[in-house]
PDB file of C-alpha atoms and ligand atoms in Angstrom:
ATOM      1  CA  MET A   1      36.164  -3.819  21.488  1.00  0.00           C
ATOM      2  CA  SER A   2      33.073  -6.031  21.427  1.00  0.00           C
ATOM      3  CA  GLN A   3      30.777  -6.115  18.419  1.00  0.00           C
ATOM      4  CA  LEU A   4      28.086  -4.300  20.390  1.00  0.00           C
ATOM      5  CA  SER A   5      30.521  -1.586  21.569  1.00  0.00           C
ATOM      6  CA  GLN A   6      31.733  -1.165  17.972  1.00  0.00           C
ATOM      7  CA  ALA A   7      28.181  -0.908  16.689  1.00  0.00           C
ATOM      8  CA  ARG A   8      27.205   1.552  19.464  1.00  0.00           C
ATOM      9  CA  ALA A   9      30.095   3.805  18.532  1.00  0.00           C
ATOM     10  CA  ALA A  10      28.917   3.766  14.871  1.00  0.00           C
ATOM     11  CA  VAL A  11      25.333   4.549  15.986  1.00  0.00           C
ATOM     12  CA  THR A  12      26.480   7.436  18.133  1.00  0.00           C
ATOM     13  CA  ALA A  13      28.527   8.918  15.313  1.00  0.00           C
ATOM     14  CA  ALA A  14      25.748   8.503  12.644  1.00  0.00           C
ATOM     15  CA  ARG A  15      24.173  11.784  11.544  1.00  0.00           C
ATOM     16  CA  ARG A  16      21.917  10.517   8.740  1.00  0.00           C
ATOM     17  CA  PRO A  17      21.272   6.812   9.349  1.00  0.00           C
ATOM     18  CA  ALA A  18      18.942   4.571   7.316  1.00  0.00           C
ATOM     19  CA  VAL A  19      17.159   1.557   8.782  1.00  0.00           C
ATOM     20  CA  LEU A  20      15.842  -1.457   6.822  1.00  0.00           C
ATOM     21  CA  THR A  21      13.478  -3.802   8.652  1.00  0.00           C
ATOM     22  CA  GLY A  22      11.956  -7.150   7.839  1.00  0.00           C
ATOM     23  CA  ALA A  23       9.555  -9.570   9.401  1.00  0.00           C
ATOM     24  CA  GLY A  24      11.974 -10.432  12.315  1.00  0.00           C
ATOM     25  CA  MET A  25      11.414  -6.857  13.559  1.00  0.00           C
ATOM     26  CA  SER A  26       7.873  -7.744  14.477  1.00  0.00           C
ATOM     27  CA  ALA A  27       8.336 -11.390  15.535  1.00  0.00           C
ATOM     28  CA  GLU A  28       8.514 -10.514  19.301  1.00  0.00           C
ATOM     29  CA  SER A  29       5.271  -8.611  18.881  1.00  0.00           C
ATOM     30  CA  GLY A  30       3.726 -11.996  18.013  1.00  0.00           C
ATOM     31  CA  VAL A  31       3.552 -11.422  14.276  1.00  0.00           C
ATOM     32  CA  PRO A  32       5.077 -14.565  12.751  1.00  0.00           C
ATOM     33  CA  THR A  33       7.764 -14.308  10.035  1.00  0.00           C
ATOM     34  CA  PHE A  34       7.240 -16.379   6.920  1.00  0.00           C
ATOM     35  CA  ARG A  35       9.999 -18.711   8.065  1.00  0.00           C
ATOM     36  CA  ASP A  36       8.348 -19.376  11.491  1.00  0.00           C
ATOM     37  CA  ALA A  37       6.307 -22.516  11.985  1.00  0.00           C
ATOM     38  CA  LEU A  38       2.757 -21.666  10.967  1.00  0.00           C
ATOM     39  CA  THR A  39      -0.194 -22.806  12.924  1.00  0.00           C
ATOM     40  CA  GLY A  40      -3.543 -24.283  12.237  1.00  0.00           C
ATOM     41  CA  LEU A  41      -4.737 -23.940   8.685  1.00  0.00           C
ATOM     42  CA  TRP A  42      -1.537 -22.319   7.513  1.00  0.00           C
ATOM     43  CA  GLU A  43       0.629 -25.279   8.412  1.00  0.00           C
ATOM     44  CA  ARG A  44      -0.763 -26.855   5.260  1.00  0.00           C
ATOM     45  CA  PHE A  45      -0.018 -23.978   2.947  1.00  0.00           C
ATOM     46  CA  ASP A  46       3.078 -22.350   1.656  1.00  0.00           C
ATOM     47  CA  PRO A  47       3.040 -18.550   2.362  1.00  0.00           C
ATOM     48  CA  ALA A  48       4.892 -17.946  -0.913  1.00  0.00           C
ATOM     49  CA  ALA A  49       2.047 -19.660  -2.698  1.00  0.00           C
ATOM     50  CA  LEU A  50      -0.617 -17.718  -0.874  1.00  0.00           C
ATOM     51  CA  ALA A  51       1.211 -14.391  -1.322  1.00  0.00           C
ATOM     52  CA  SER A  52       1.330 -14.701  -5.044  1.00  0.00           C
ATOM     53  CA  PRO A  53      -0.745 -13.778  -8.097  1.00  0.00           C
ATOM     54  CA  GLN A  54      -1.027 -17.478  -8.849  1.00  0.00           C
ATOM     55  CA  GLY A  55      -2.413 -18.221  -5.418  1.00  0.00           C
ATOM     56  CA  TRP A  56      -4.938 -15.381  -5.761  1.00  0.00           C
ATOM     57  CA  ALA A  57      -5.958 -16.531  -9.257  1.00  0.00           C
ATOM     58  CA  SER A  58      -6.521 -20.115  -8.118  1.00  0.00           C
ATOM     59  CA  ASP A  59      -8.396 -19.376  -4.879  1.00  0.00           C
ATOM     60  CA  PRO A  60      -9.177 -15.737  -4.034  1.00  0.00           C
ATOM     61  CA  ALA A  61     -11.249 -16.728  -0.991  1.00  0.00           C
ATOM     62  CA  LEU A  62      -8.401 -18.648   0.539  1.00  0.00           C
ATOM     63  CA  VAL A  63      -5.985 -15.760   0.107  1.00  0.00           C
ATOM     64  CA  TRP A  64      -8.507 -13.152   1.281  1.00  0.00           C
ATOM     65  CA  GLY A  65      -9.288 -15.176   4.391  1.00  0.00           C
ATOM     66  CA  TRP A  66      -5.562 -15.513   5.184  1.00  0.00           C
ATOM     67  CA  TYR A  67      -4.919 -11.750   4.792  1.00  0.00           C
ATOM     68  CA  ARG A  68      -7.996 -10.786   6.803  1.00  0.00           C
ATOM     69  CA  TRP A  69      -6.818 -13.038   9.604  1.00  0.00           C
ATOM     70  CA  ARG A  70      -3.309 -11.603   9.475  1.00  0.00           C
ATOM     71  CA  ALA A  71      -4.737  -8.038   9.559  1.00  0.00           C
ATOM     72  CA  ALA A  72      -6.758  -8.879  12.702  1.00  0.00           C
ATOM     73  CA  ALA A  73      -3.753 -10.486  14.263  1.00  0.00           C
ATOM     74  CA  VAL A  74      -1.583  -7.339  13.629  1.00  0.00           C
ATOM     75  CA  ARG A  75      -4.314  -5.070  15.016  1.00  0.00           C
ATOM     76  CA  ARG A  76      -4.054  -7.074  18.269  1.00  0.00           C
ATOM     77  CA  ALA A  77      -0.284  -6.970  18.319  1.00  0.00           C
ATOM     78  CA  GLU A  78       1.730  -4.195  20.087  1.00  0.00           C
ATOM     79  CA  PRO A  79       5.065  -2.600  19.140  1.00  0.00           C
ATOM     80  CA  ASN A  80       7.968  -4.292  20.965  1.00  0.00           C
ATOM     81  CA  PRO A  81      10.975  -2.606  22.688  1.00  0.00           C
ATOM     82  CA  GLY A  82      12.816  -2.798  19.343  1.00  0.00           C
ATOM     83  CA  HIS A  83      10.173  -0.682  17.567  1.00  0.00           C
ATOM     84  CA  LEU A  84      10.246   1.750  20.417  1.00  0.00           C
ATOM     85  CA  ALA A  85      14.018   2.024  20.400  1.00  0.00           C
ATOM     86  CA  VAL A  86      14.052   2.771  16.584  1.00  0.00           C
ATOM     87  CA  ALA A  87      11.316   5.445  17.163  1.00  0.00           C
ATOM     88  CA  ALA A  88      13.358   7.092  20.021  1.00  0.00           C
ATOM     89  CA  TRP A  89      16.506   7.130  17.776  1.00  0.00           C
ATOM     90  CA  GLY A  90      14.389   8.842  15.068  1.00  0.00           C
ATOM     91  CA  ARG A  91      13.578  11.609  17.498  1.00  0.00           C
ATOM     92  CA  ARG A  92      17.357  12.248  18.016  1.00  0.00           C
ATOM     93  CA  VAL A  93      18.570  12.045  14.343  1.00  0.00           C
ATOM     94  CA  PRO A  94      16.936  12.419  10.982  1.00  0.00           C
ATOM     95  CA  LEU A  95      16.486   8.676  10.378  1.00  0.00           C
ATOM     96  CA  GLN A  96      15.198   7.195   7.135  1.00  0.00           C
ATOM     97  CA  LEU A  97      13.124   4.157   7.898  1.00  0.00           C
ATOM     98  CA  ILE A  98      12.498   1.605   5.158  1.00  0.00           C
ATOM     99  CA  THR A  99      10.445  -1.446   5.943  1.00  0.00           C
ATOM    100  CA  GLN A 100       9.455  -4.620   4.131  1.00  0.00           C
ATOM    101  CA  ASN A 101       6.755  -5.166   6.759  1.00  0.00           C
ATOM    102  CA  VAL A 102       3.150  -4.871   5.899  1.00  0.00           C
ATOM    103  CA  ASP A 103       2.214  -4.215   9.536  1.00  0.00           C
ATOM    104  CA  ASP A 104       1.872  -0.754  11.129  1.00  0.00           C
ATOM    105  CA  LEU A 105       3.946  -1.374  14.287  1.00  0.00           C
ATOM    106  CA  HIS A 106       6.687   1.150  13.453  1.00  0.00           C
ATOM    107  CA  GLU A 107       4.008   3.875  13.069  1.00  0.00           C
ATOM    108  CA  ARG A 108       2.303   2.841  16.290  1.00  0.00           C
ATOM    109  CA  ALA A 109       5.678   3.001  18.075  1.00  0.00           C
ATOM    110  CA  GLY A 110       5.934   6.668  16.911  1.00  0.00           C
ATOM    111  CA  SER A 111       8.264   6.323  13.818  1.00  0.00           C
ATOM    112  CA  GLU A 112       7.732   7.995  10.513  1.00  0.00           C
ATOM    113  CA  VAL A 113       8.197   5.436   7.825  1.00  0.00           C
ATOM    114  CA  LEU A 114       9.838   6.581   4.573  1.00  0.00           C
ATOM    115  CA  THR A 115       8.440   3.686   2.573  1.00  0.00           C
ATOM    116  CA  HIS A 116       6.611   0.388   3.062  1.00  0.00           C
ATOM    117  CA  LEU A 117       8.334  -1.478   0.189  1.00  0.00           C
ATOM    118  CA  HIS A 118       5.760  -4.299   0.240  1.00  0.00           C
ATOM    119  CA  GLY A 119       2.611  -2.291   0.899  1.00  0.00           C
ATOM    120  CA  SER A 120       0.275  -2.481   3.878  1.00  0.00           C
ATOM    121  CA  LEU A 121      -2.167  -5.058   5.295  1.00  0.00           C
ATOM    122  CA  PHE A 122      -4.625  -2.206   5.818  1.00  0.00           C
ATOM    123  CA  ASP A 123      -4.778  -0.963   2.227  1.00  0.00           C
ATOM    124  CA  TYR A 124      -6.853  -2.561  -0.495  1.00  0.00           C
ATOM    125  CA  ARG A 125      -7.403  -2.099  -4.184  1.00  0.00           C
ATOM    126  CA  CYS A 126      -9.440  -3.476  -6.994  1.00  0.00           C
ATOM    127  CA  ALA A 127      -7.586  -6.456  -8.616  1.00  0.00           C
ATOM    128  CA  ARG A 128      -9.092  -5.567 -11.963  1.00  0.00           C
ATOM    129  CA  CYS A 129      -8.900  -1.746 -12.353  1.00  0.00           C
ATOM    130  CA  GLY A 130      -6.430  -0.965  -9.600  1.00  0.00           C
ATOM    131  CA  GLU A 131      -8.497   1.677  -7.819  1.00  0.00           C
ATOM    132  CA  PRO A 132      -7.877   1.959  -4.036  1.00  0.00           C
ATOM    133  CA  VAL A 133     -10.800   0.628  -2.022  1.00  0.00           C
ATOM    134  CA  GLN A 134     -11.690   1.281   1.648  1.00  0.00           C
ATOM    135  CA  VAL A 135     -12.421  -1.889   3.589  1.00  0.00           C
ATOM    136  CA  PRO A 136     -13.283  -1.847   7.248  1.00  0.00           C
ATOM    137  CA  ASP A 137     -11.006  -3.769   9.614  1.00  0.00           C
ATOM    138  CA  PRO A 138     -11.924  -7.425  10.076  1.00  0.00           C
ATOM    139  CA  ASP A 139     -13.892  -8.319  13.161  1.00  0.00           C
ATOM    140  CA  PRO A 140     -11.443  -9.525  15.868  1.00  0.00           C
ATOM    141  CA  SER A 141     -13.657 -12.655  16.347  1.00  0.00           C
ATOM    142  CA  ILE A 142     -11.995 -13.864  13.098  1.00  0.00           C
ATOM    143  CA  LEU A 143      -9.024 -14.730  15.311  1.00  0.00           C
ATOM    144  CA  ALA A 144     -10.991 -17.522  17.049  1.00  0.00           C
ATOM    145  CA  GLY A 145     -10.588 -19.486  13.843  1.00  0.00           C
ATOM    146  CA  ASP A 146      -7.582 -20.264  11.668  1.00  0.00           C
ATOM    147  CA  GLY A 147      -8.396 -17.826   8.952  1.00  0.00           C
ATOM    148  CA  GLU A 148     -11.254 -19.533   7.135  1.00  0.00           C
ATOM    149  CA  PRO A 149     -11.563 -18.874   3.432  1.00  0.00           C
ATOM    150  CA  GLU A 150     -13.857 -15.897   2.804  1.00  0.00           C
ATOM    151  CA  GLN A 151     -15.223 -14.438  -0.398  1.00  0.00           C
ATOM    152  CA  PRO A 152     -13.544 -11.055  -1.128  1.00  0.00           C
ATOM    153  CA  PRO A 153     -15.827  -8.080  -1.728  1.00  0.00           C
ATOM    154  CA  ARG A 154     -16.366  -6.737  -5.275  1.00  0.00           C
ATOM    155  CA  HIS A 155     -15.443  -3.264  -6.482  1.00  0.00           C
ATOM    156  CA  ASP A 156     -17.958  -1.077  -8.408  1.00  0.00           C
ATOM    157  CA  CYS A 157     -16.231  -2.151 -11.704  1.00  0.00           C
ATOM    158  CA  GLY A 158     -17.020  -5.785 -10.861  1.00  0.00           C
ATOM    159  CA  GLY A 159     -13.413  -6.717 -10.062  1.00  0.00           C
ATOM    160  CA  LEU A 160     -12.538  -8.510  -6.778  1.00  0.00           C
ATOM    161  CA  VAL A 161     -10.961  -6.420  -4.036  1.00  0.00           C
ATOM    162  CA  ARG A 162      -7.492  -7.588  -2.967  1.00  0.00           C
ATOM    163  CA  PRO A 163      -4.976  -6.511  -0.341  1.00  0.00           C
ATOM    164  CA  ALA A 164      -2.665  -3.779  -1.559  1.00  0.00           C
ATOM    165  CA  VAL A 165       0.476  -5.746  -0.646  1.00  0.00           C
ATOM    166  CA  VAL A 166       3.294  -6.769  -2.920  1.00  0.00           C
ATOM    167  CA  TRP A 167       3.064 -10.443  -3.715  1.00  0.00           C
ATOM    168  CA  PHE A 168       6.005 -12.600  -4.821  1.00  0.00           C
ATOM    169  CA  GLY A 169       6.729 -11.840  -8.503  1.00  0.00           C
ATOM    170  CA  GLU A 170       4.964  -8.427  -8.413  1.00  0.00           C
ATOM    171  CA  LEU A 171       6.479  -4.972  -8.825  1.00  0.00           C
ATOM    172  CA  LEU A 172       7.002  -2.701  -5.838  1.00  0.00           C
ATOM    173  CA  PRO A 173       4.813   0.389  -5.482  1.00  0.00           C
ATOM    174  CA  GLU A 174       5.878   3.123  -7.826  1.00  0.00           C
ATOM    175  CA  GLY A 175       8.759   5.162  -6.488  1.00  0.00           C
ATOM    176  CA  ALA A 176       9.261   2.949  -3.382  1.00  0.00           C
ATOM    177  CA  MET A 177      12.627   1.451  -4.449  1.00  0.00           C
ATOM    178  CA  GLU A 178      13.844   4.801  -5.776  1.00  0.00           C
ATOM    179  CA  SER A 179      13.222   6.622  -2.499  1.00  0.00           C
ATOM    180  CA  ALA A 180      14.700   3.728  -0.476  1.00  0.00           C
ATOM    181  CA  SER A 181      17.846   3.617  -2.669  1.00  0.00           C
ATOM    182  CA  ALA A 182      18.280   7.363  -2.437  1.00  0.00           C
ATOM    183  CA  ALA A 183      17.986   7.203   1.359  1.00  0.00           C
ATOM    184  CA  VAL A 184      20.632   4.441   1.524  1.00  0.00           C
ATOM    185  CA  ASP A 185      22.879   6.230  -0.842  1.00  0.00           C
ATOM    186  CA  ALA A 186      22.703   9.439   1.273  1.00  0.00           C
ATOM    187  CA  ALA A 187      23.124   7.563   4.556  1.00  0.00           C
ATOM    188  CA  ASP A 188      26.215   7.358   6.723  1.00  0.00           C
ATOM    189  CA  LEU A 189      25.070   4.040   8.368  1.00  0.00           C
ATOM    190  CA  LEU A 190      22.606   1.340   7.394  1.00  0.00           C
ATOM    191  CA  LEU A 191      21.017  -0.710  10.232  1.00  0.00           C
ATOM    192  CA  VAL A 192      19.454  -3.910   8.877  1.00  0.00           C
ATOM    193  CA  ILE A 193      17.045  -5.559  11.298  1.00  0.00           C
ATOM    194  CA  GLY A 194      15.284  -8.985  11.088  1.00  0.00           C
ATOM    195  CA  THR A 195      15.400  -9.720   7.369  1.00  0.00           C
ATOM    196  CA  SER A 196      16.622 -12.894   5.724  1.00  0.00           C
ATOM    197  CA  GLY A 197      17.828 -10.897   2.736  1.00  0.00           C
ATOM    198  CA  VAL A 198      16.392 -13.319   0.215  1.00  0.00           C
ATOM    199  CA  VAL A 199      13.551 -11.187  -1.048  1.00  0.00           C
ATOM    200  CA  TYR A 200      14.717  -8.940  -3.844  1.00  0.00           C
ATOM    201  CA  PRO A 201      14.841  -6.065  -4.749  1.00  0.00           C
ATOM    202  CA  ALA A 202      14.666  -4.997  -1.049  1.00  0.00           C
ATOM    203  CA  ALA A 203      17.679  -7.226  -0.201  1.00  0.00           C
ATOM    204  CA  GLY A 204      19.668  -5.319  -2.791  1.00  0.00           C
ATOM    205  CA  LEU A 205      19.625  -2.246  -0.457  1.00  0.00           C
ATOM    206  CA  ALA A 206      22.406  -3.842   1.699  1.00  0.00           C
ATOM    207  CA  ASP A 207      24.442  -4.500  -1.463  1.00  0.00           C
ATOM    208  CA  LEU A 208      23.867  -0.884  -2.507  1.00  0.00           C
ATOM    209  CA  ALA A 209      25.174   0.284   0.877  1.00  0.00           C
ATOM    210  CA  HIS A 210      28.337  -1.782   0.363  1.00  0.00           C
ATOM    211  CA  ALA A 211      28.750  -0.327  -3.100  1.00  0.00           C
ATOM    212  CA  CYS A 212      28.370   3.271  -1.813  1.00  0.00           C
ATOM    213  CA  GLY A 213      30.761   2.660   1.127  1.00  0.00           C
ATOM    214  CA  VAL A 214      27.982   2.981   3.717  1.00  0.00           C
ATOM    215  CA  PRO A 215      28.773   0.790   6.767  1.00  0.00           C
ATOM    216  CA  VAL A 216      26.115  -1.824   7.600  1.00  0.00           C
ATOM    217  CA  ILE A 217      25.123  -3.213  11.005  1.00  0.00           C
ATOM    218  CA  GLU A 218      22.886  -6.238  11.141  1.00  0.00           C
ATOM    219  CA  VAL A 219      20.640  -7.342  13.996  1.00  0.00           C
ATOM    220  CA  ASN A 220      19.448 -10.903  13.627  1.00  0.00           C
ATOM    221  CA  PRO A 221      19.566 -14.102  15.729  1.00  0.00           C
ATOM    222  CA  ASP A 222      20.750 -15.758  12.515  1.00  0.00           C
ATOM    223  CA  PRO A 223      22.867 -13.156  10.742  1.00  0.00           C
ATOM    224  CA  THR A 224      23.186 -13.229   7.016  1.00  0.00           C
ATOM    225  CA  GLY A 225      26.697 -11.769   6.811  1.00  0.00           C
ATOM    226  CA  ARG A 226      25.620  -8.444   5.417  1.00  0.00           C
ATOM    227  CA  GLY A 227      27.681  -6.274   7.813  1.00  0.00           C
ATOM    228  CA  LEU A 228      28.809  -6.014  11.391  1.00  0.00           C
ATOM    229  CA  ALA A 229      26.689  -8.829  12.813  1.00  0.00           C
ATOM    230  CA  LEU A 230      24.899  -8.457  16.159  1.00  0.00           C
ATOM    231  CA  ARG A 231      23.548 -11.850  16.912  1.00  0.00           C
ATOM    232  CA  GLY A 232      20.311 -11.499  18.832  1.00  0.00           C
ATOM    233  CA  THR A 233      16.716 -10.378  18.624  1.00  0.00           C
ATOM    234  CA  ALA A 234      15.359  -6.922  17.835  1.00  0.00           C
ATOM    235  CA  ALA A 235      13.576  -6.524  21.153  1.00  0.00           C
ATOM    236  CA  GLU A 236      16.667  -7.600  23.204  1.00  0.00           C
ATOM    237  CA  LEU A 237      19.388  -5.825  21.232  1.00  0.00           C
ATOM    238  CA  LEU A 238      17.959  -2.612  19.836  1.00  0.00           C
ATOM    239  CA  PRO A 239      17.317  -0.896  23.232  1.00  0.00           C
ATOM    240  CA  ALA A 240      21.010  -1.529  24.131  1.00  0.00           C
ATOM    241  CA  LEU A 241      22.309  -0.558  20.729  1.00  0.00           C
ATOM    242  CA  LEU A 242      20.258   2.613  20.256  1.00  0.00           C
ATOM    243  CA  ALA A 243      20.109   3.908  23.895  1.00  0.00           C
TER     244      ALA A 243
HETATM  245  P1  LIG B   1      11.821 -13.492   6.500  1.00  0.00           P
HETATM  246  O1  LIG B   1      10.647 -14.175   7.109  1.00  0.00           O
HETATM  247  O2  LIG B   1      12.330 -13.910   5.153  1.00  0.00           O
HETATM  248  O3  LIG B   1      13.024 -13.490   7.458  1.00  0.00           O
HETATM  249  C1  LIG B   1      12.905 -13.181   8.835  1.00  0.00           C
HETATM  250  C2  LIG B   1      14.284 -12.801   9.373  1.00  0.00           C
HETATM  251  O4  LIG B   1      14.082 -12.362  10.682  1.00  0.00           O
HETATM  252  C3  LIG B   1      15.177 -14.043   9.464  1.00  0.00           C
HETATM  253  O5  LIG B   1      16.457 -13.721   8.929  1.00  0.00           O
HETATM  254  C4  LIG B   1      15.232 -14.407  10.922  1.00  0.00           C
HETATM  255  O6  LIG B   1      16.514 -14.939  11.358  1.00  0.00           O
HETATM  256  C5  LIG B   1      15.021 -12.981  11.537  1.00  0.00           C
HETATM  257  N1  LIG B   1      14.423 -12.925  12.857  1.00  0.00           N
HETATM  258  C6  LIG B   1      13.539 -13.842  13.415  1.00  0.00           C
HETATM  259  N2  LIG B   1      13.221 -13.445  14.649  1.00  0.00           N
HETATM  260  C7  LIG B   1      13.859 -12.301  14.908  1.00  0.00           C
HETATM  261  C8  LIG B   1      13.876 -11.413  15.944  1.00  0.00           C
HETATM  262  N3  LIG B   1      13.180 -11.581  17.076  1.00  0.00           N
HETATM  263  N4  LIG B   1      14.650 -10.274  15.860  1.00  0.00           N
HETATM  264  C9  LIG B   1      15.419 -10.045  14.759  1.00  0.00           C
HETATM  265  N5  LIG B   1      15.418 -10.849  13.676  1.00  0.00           N
HETATM  266  C10 LIG B   1      14.653 -11.955  13.712  1.00  0.00           C
HETATM  267  O7  LIG B   1      11.357 -11.996   6.423  1.00  0.00           O
HETATM  268  P2  LIG B   1      11.762 -10.910   5.391  1.00  0.00           P
HETATM  269  O8  LIG B   1      13.269 -10.887   5.137  1.00  0.00           O
HETATM  270  O9  LIG B   1      11.135  -9.654   5.847  1.00  0.00           O
HETATM  271  O10 LIG B   1      11.021 -11.319   4.000  1.00  0.00           O
HETATM  272  C11 LIG B   1       9.789 -11.934   3.887  1.00  0.00           C
HETATM  273  C12 LIG B   1       8.686 -11.056   3.335  1.00  0.00           C
HETATM  274  O11 LIG B   1       7.524 -11.352   4.082  1.00  0.00           O
HETATM  275  C13 LIG B   1       8.784  -9.557   3.560  1.00  0.00           C
HETATM  276  O12 LIG B   1       8.873  -9.024   2.307  1.00  0.00           O
HETATM  277  C14 LIG B   1       7.537  -9.101   4.245  1.00  0.00           C
HETATM  278  O13 LIG B   1       6.814  -8.197   3.395  1.00  0.00           O
HETATM  279  C15 LIG B   1       6.712 -10.262   4.445  1.00  0.00           C
HETATM  280  N6  LIG B   1       6.247 -10.464   5.861  1.00  0.00           N
HETATM  281  C16 LIG B   1       5.932  -9.408   6.597  1.00  0.00           C
HETATM  282  C17 LIG B   1       5.563  -9.542   7.921  1.00  0.00           C
HETATM  283  C18 LIG B   1       5.190  -8.322   8.743  1.00  0.00           C
HETATM  284  O14 LIG B   1       4.717  -7.374   8.185  1.00  0.00           O
HETATM  285  N7  LIG B   1       5.347  -8.352  10.078  1.00  0.00           N
HETATM  286  C19 LIG B   1       5.507 -10.840   8.514  1.00  0.00           C
HETATM  287  C20 LIG B   1       5.825 -11.947   7.686  1.00  0.00           C
HETATM  288  C21 LIG B   1       6.213 -11.703   6.404  1.00  0.00           C
END
C-alpha cells in the first residue's frame, strides 16, 4: 500500500481528527513562510529579530511597518485548495483545527479554528497596558512598497499599539496550548501540515500525539519525520488525501 493510500485509509477511519497547520499551509496562497526567501526590504532583516520583543523595543516603526505590510498582503491572498479541502473535511467530521498561522485563510475557506496559537495579524493591543485596540486594515496601496517603517499609533494610556501576535520568546495566549493539547489528546488522528516543527511549544503537539498513541500524518515537501510522511505541498496533496 502506498503512503497516500495508507494515509487515506486513516483519514477515512478517523472520527475525531485534529489538524495542526503552520506557515507552509498558506505558502501556495502567496503568503511566504519565514524560511522562504524574503523580498525587498525584508531580505536585509531576520524575521525572528523583527518578530520579537527585542526587535519591537529597538525599532517599533520598523516592526509596525512590517506587520502592516504583511496584513495587507494576507488580505489580498486567497485560500488555496488545501484550505478548502480541510474545510470540507470539517463539514464531514468534528475536526479540531489548531493553527500557528496568524492569517485568516482557514476561516475564509469555511473552517472553524479551535485556536490560533500565535494570535492574529488583524488583532492589536496596547504594548503597555495590554488592552485590545481596534485598528482599521492597512490601505492596500502599502503593497506598492516593501513595507516602509511607519510609526505605530498610541493607545489612550500613552502606550504604543502593537500587533496581537506571539513573538519569539513570548507566552502563548492564555488557554491556547491547553485547548490544543486537550484536542490532540482526545483525537484519533493528528494531521500536521506545513510546519517545520522547530517553534515550541506548538511543535510539542506532535510529540504529545506520539505519547498519547495518536497516529500522526505529516504533509510537507520537506517532512520532519513526525509521522507517516506525505512528501508534497498542501494545495497538491490535501484535496487527494481528504477527498
Ligand atoms: P516555518 O516557516 O518554520 O516552516 C514552514 C514549513 O512549511 C517548512 O517545514 C516547509 O517545508 C513547509 N512548507 C513549505 N511550503 C509548503 C507547502 N506548499 N505545503 C506544505 N508545507 C510547506 O513555519 P512554522 O513551522 O509555521 O513556524 C514559523 C512561525 O511563523 C509560526 O509560528 C507562524 O506563526 C509564523 N508564520 C505564520 C505565517 C502565516 O500566518 N501564514 C507565515 C509565516 C510565518
